[in-house]
Amino acid sequence: MSQTIDRTRPPKPGKQSQMLFPTFALHTMKNGIPVYVVENHAQPYISLQIVIRSGASSDGELPGLAEFTSNLLLSGAGKMSAQELAEEIDYLGASLDASAGRDETTIGLGVLSGFLPRALSIMADVVLRPTFPADEVQRERKQSIAALKQHRSDPAYLASVQFRREIHGDAPYGREIDGNEDSLRKINRAECSRYHQTYFTAGNAFFVAAGDVQVPEFLEMLEEHFGQWGGDRPERMSFAPVPGTGLPRIVIVDRPDSVQSALRVGAPGLARRDPDYIAMITINTLFGGYFNSRINNNLRERNGYTYGARSLVDSLLMPGTISVAASVGTGVTEAALREIFNELESITAEPVSETELEMVKSYIIGSQALQIETPGQVASFVRAIALFGLPHDYYQRFPAEVRELTREQLLDVARRYMRPDRMVGVIAGDARTIREKLEDICPVKVVNERGEEITV
Amino acid sequence: MNQLRPEPSPMAFRSGSATIQFERYTLPNGLDVILHEDRKAPIAHVLVWYHVGSKNESFDRTGFAHLFEHMMFQGSENVAKTEHFSYVQGVGGSLNATTGQDRTNYFQTVPREYLGLALWLESDRMRSLKVTEENFQNQLSVVKEERKQRYDNAPYGLWYMTLLDMLFGGTAYGWSPIGDMAHLDASPLDAVQAFHQVFYVPNNATLVISGDFERDEVSRMVEEMFGGIRKGKEIERPAIVVREPSAQVRKTIVAPVPLPSVYIGFQSAAIGNADARALSILSLILNRGRSSRLQSSLVYGSQVAQNASAFSIDMEGAGMFVALATASEDATAEQVEAELWREIEAVRRDGVTERELGAAINHIHTSFATSFSKLQSISDTLAYYHVLCGDASRINDLLGEYTTVTAADIRRVAEQYLRPEVAAVLYYLPGVSGNDQ
């Protein structure tokens, strides 16, 4: 029957597969809108994204405006009311949604390819001719304020919002995408219309289609529905993080009786286009970006403080943040925080080991291979190329770029971005229980959920 | 390592044309093997379903199946603690495991040349598990933090386990897989080995391999790695007899939540009962899209609700249908409950329209097209139908099965299952914890 095999070591790998990033095509409409297409006919399904190169960063004096406006796109467009529009889309079994990111706004359609013509004409109304009906504005306001209240009951949300405030101050990335009570009360129909007219222009848009796309017919359909769309690209903004002085510091967002503390510890990071970005995500992955990272091994596997801990790098047009995030038991808040600082200390003190580096490299390179299984996944990479202005062969070259990184390069990046003495630690938790012990680490202030300093 | 979340039953449906081809066979030790070749990408997916979940726990050891799932990553004869992660991630693979009421699954996706590695890892922990008191204590505290993060400290986090208790209390479906931490504290280390010996045996497992591979080479590897693992004893599967509540049960949880929420639960059809399909279509009609009944009436019409949802959960010996909504700022739980009932009553009385039925079928078709472009969904669906319904080939009939459901069926199942006199009604109200009723 079964032969005896050597079980003490893993079997040798088979022949190395060539994982190539799938090809995609770039077409240009007559009015200049770029159309990226990832063709794949395995399933009778198409996903189409219309991306507007403006998002919450363009909120101006009204935080939440981009998100509010995009939520209302589906609340009436062309000759259709919100209900009529929903009935059409729902009947097709399709999904159509719109949401704002920090740098961009995306209107996304997912539909069986046979239903594309009907769905596309609805999508064109939604993007080009939203009507912003008064009763819908009122409903959206009410629901957005309630949703904000719901988000704020989540400690991890509170920690991340306060963390952005600390790092970015009044700059656009320091604000909440979903706004605040004041701004949501002020946003009205006129503001939404103005936002739409200013930013929803042909010069500020691109399309990404993936799946069962018949290219010539598809392009004809786009010309029919979007061929008349005009308008230039609005001026771009530029800004950078301002974490203030007094570093390192700890800020507690008070959440009385919380049984867990949600932690964020971090500092200003870099822009998506920065030449150091690949080195940054590599050192970050090793540090806290995957299960086998230093942070997770320490906080979860060695100490059992948390269900999971990780570190994150923003992927944005302007410099964002890098940070560690974890939810830990209230009683071990100080211990967990000290461990995070210890890990930051050691990652900036000496180069990572050759073994760790090799492992993280094959993880990053291999996981890219796993992330291009479906046309929709490929489309999200293509979208990043278009949004951040990366070279078209960026993901073809990506594995080689990762492979060539050295321990010294990673140490250099760690020393520039991950120094423990430059960190801001934000904790959403029970201030009365945790405050005193944290003061042994560095200066502590306590704030409420609006970010206003309070005494406890 | 997720504890299975309450989700609608798998939406796994036939596409316009493509049939999912697979081969199934059984090793002499009882291990069921399913192979599905798919060369769209040079990757492979390895999935092991063990037919054991929280319903196999005793009432004073709840949560053990899920804690055990964590222990499966803590080392076996040739794989040290957490090496399972480092081996798989070290080649760029991804992996996870989940525990439900009826089954526990373990899965990894790897570049195709590392398929052997994944089989070696899975076979090593099937044939041997090596656990120490220290690792056991460590995972016990990880699970405790998981429970706090996802349930105790999460707004509305306790609704699911509470509803299970209200509807199925006294049976092994009366608790959720995360379980009771006091039970876990009282579990001895011996219990881990004993659990492995009883349930983690080849004759209680199904191995699904999908992706880019050579059929003969893979079946040889499976034979080498798994063929010599000893068959276990026949698994005892006591029938779970769920009794219908004799009257409506009501409960209120008071907690620091921002807005009141209302949950109405019913016992519904178990896996294998054809009514489960009609109920799952009904949940789409109530809930899917802004034009659906709950969305258009509660959320966008009267606006008493901030959000609303409905879904059915199918288990081997029971089913649960849930309609839920969170009140908007100026509405009460009572108002929300009344409107939920009005929508349920409307289906019971007047049924649904052909257009609504068509929309649901189109949605099912669409979700098939998206989910079956991933090996993970294909594999899990094959295992689901093989283990829980005894026929993996159902994967190719599902859309057909759904299209046979009529508007009359939907009205009938609504009348039969969604009756106020057998419902469990749960309120989650804002306030200081400890004032539950």
PDB file of C-alpha atoms in Angstrom, chain A residues 291 294-309 332, chain B residues 1 66-75 80-83 85 130-148 181 184-185 187-189 192:
ATOM      1  CA  PHE A 291       0.608  36.263  10.650  1.00  0.00           C
ATOM      2  CA  ARG A 294       7.235  40.115  14.768  1.00  0.00           C
ATOM      3  CA  ILE A 295       4.272  41.994  16.192  1.00  0.00           C
ATOM      4  CA  ASN A 296       1.811  39.121  15.891  1.00  0.00           C
ATOM      5  CA  ASN A 297       4.324  36.587  17.151  1.00  0.00           C
ATOM      6  CA  ASN A 298       4.984  38.760  20.159  1.00  0.00           C
ATOM      7  CA  LEU A 299       1.512  40.020  21.113  1.00  0.00           C
ATOM      8  CA  ARG A 300      -0.528  36.990  20.115  1.00  0.00           C
ATOM      9  CA  GLU A 301       1.593  33.873  19.954  1.00  0.00           C
ATOM     10  CA  ARG A 302       4.053  34.627  22.749  1.00  0.00           C
ATOM     11  CA  ASN A 303       1.923  36.682  25.104  1.00  0.00           C
ATOM     12  CA  GLY A 304      -1.699  35.918  24.247  1.00  0.00           C
ATOM     13  CA  TYR A 305      -2.599  39.620  24.696  1.00  0.00           C
ATOM     14  CA  THR A 306      -4.727  39.784  21.586  1.00  0.00           C
ATOM     15  CA  TYR A 307      -6.689  37.878  18.951  1.00  0.00           C
ATOM     16  CA  GLY A 308      -4.563  39.557  16.324  1.00  0.00           C
ATOM     17  CA  ALA A 309      -2.186  42.459  15.921  1.00  0.00           C
ATOM     18  CA  VAL A 332      -2.591  44.200  29.624  1.00  0.00           C
TER      19      VAL A 332
ATOM     20  CA  MET B   1      -9.004  31.273  12.563  1.00  0.00           C
ATOM     21  CA  HIS B  66     -13.300  26.211  18.167  1.00  0.00           C
ATOM     22  CA  LEU B  67     -10.504  26.233  20.751  1.00  0.00           C
ATOM     23  CA  PHE B  68      -9.407  22.943  19.248  1.00  0.00           C
ATOM     24  CA  GLU B  69      -9.261  24.556  15.818  1.00  0.00           C
ATOM     25  CA  HIS B  70      -6.677  26.961  17.246  1.00  0.00           C
ATOM     26  CA  MET B  71      -4.727  24.009  18.674  1.00  0.00           C
ATOM     27  CA  MET B  72      -4.432  22.542  15.174  1.00  0.00           C
ATOM     28  CA  PHE B  73      -1.936  25.337  14.450  1.00  0.00           C
ATOM     29  CA  GLN B  74       0.126  24.648  17.563  1.00  0.00           C
ATOM     30  CA  GLY B  75       2.214  21.816  16.219  1.00  0.00           C
ATOM     31  CA  ALA B  80       6.450  23.008  15.302  1.00  0.00           C
ATOM     32  CA  LYS B  81       4.135  25.624  16.833  1.00  0.00           C
ATOM     33  CA  THR B  82       3.084  28.262  14.256  1.00  0.00           C
ATOM     34  CA  GLU B  83       5.258  26.635  11.568  1.00  0.00           C
ATOM     35  CA  PHE B  85       1.767  29.590   9.144  1.00  0.00           C
ATOM     36  CA  LYS B 130       1.537  17.663  19.614  1.00  0.00           C
ATOM     37  CA  VAL B 131       0.318  20.061  22.211  1.00  0.00           C
ATOM     38  CA  THR B 132       1.825  21.363  25.393  1.00  0.00           C
ATOM     39  CA  GLU B 133       0.140  22.880  28.422  1.00  0.00           C
ATOM     40  CA  GLU B 134       1.874  26.170  27.617  1.00  0.00           C
ATOM     41  CA  ASN B 135       0.493  26.338  24.062  1.00  0.00           C
ATOM     42  CA  PHE B 136      -2.908  25.346  25.329  1.00  0.00           C
ATOM     43  CA  GLN B 137      -2.923  28.173  27.875  1.00  0.00           C
ATOM     44  CA  ASN B 138      -1.651  30.617  25.251  1.00  0.00           C
ATOM     45  CA  GLN B 139      -4.437  29.780  22.778  1.00  0.00           C
ATOM     46  CA  LEU B 140      -6.964  29.865  25.583  1.00  0.00           C
ATOM     47  CA  SER B 141      -6.082  33.497  26.205  1.00  0.00           C
ATOM     48  CA  VAL B 142      -6.111  34.247  22.459  1.00  0.00           C
ATOM     49  CA  VAL B 143      -9.622  32.797  22.216  1.00  0.00           C
ATOM     50  CA  LYS B 144     -10.720  34.841  25.225  1.00  0.00           C
ATOM     51  CA  GLU B 145      -9.523  38.011  23.495  1.00  0.00           C
ATOM     52  CA  GLU B 146     -11.269  36.886  20.318  1.00  0.00           C
ATOM     53  CA  ARG B 147     -14.513  36.535  22.241  1.00  0.00           C
ATOM     54  CA  LYS B 148     -14.109  40.001  23.778  1.00  0.00           C
ATOM     55  CA  MET B 181     -15.018  30.916  28.479  1.00  0.00           C
ATOM     56  CA  LEU B 184     -12.820  26.394  28.423  1.00  0.00           C
ATOM     57  CA  ASP B 185     -11.017  27.352  31.631  1.00  0.00           C
ATOM     58  CA  SER B 187     -11.018  21.965  30.162  1.00  0.00           C
ATOM     59  CA  PRO B 188      -7.992  19.771  30.864  1.00  0.00           C
ATOM     60  CA  LEU B 189      -5.181  19.385  28.328  1.00  0.00           C
ATOM     61  CA  VAL B 192      -7.426  18.062  23.310  1.00  0.00           C
TER      62      VAL B 192
END
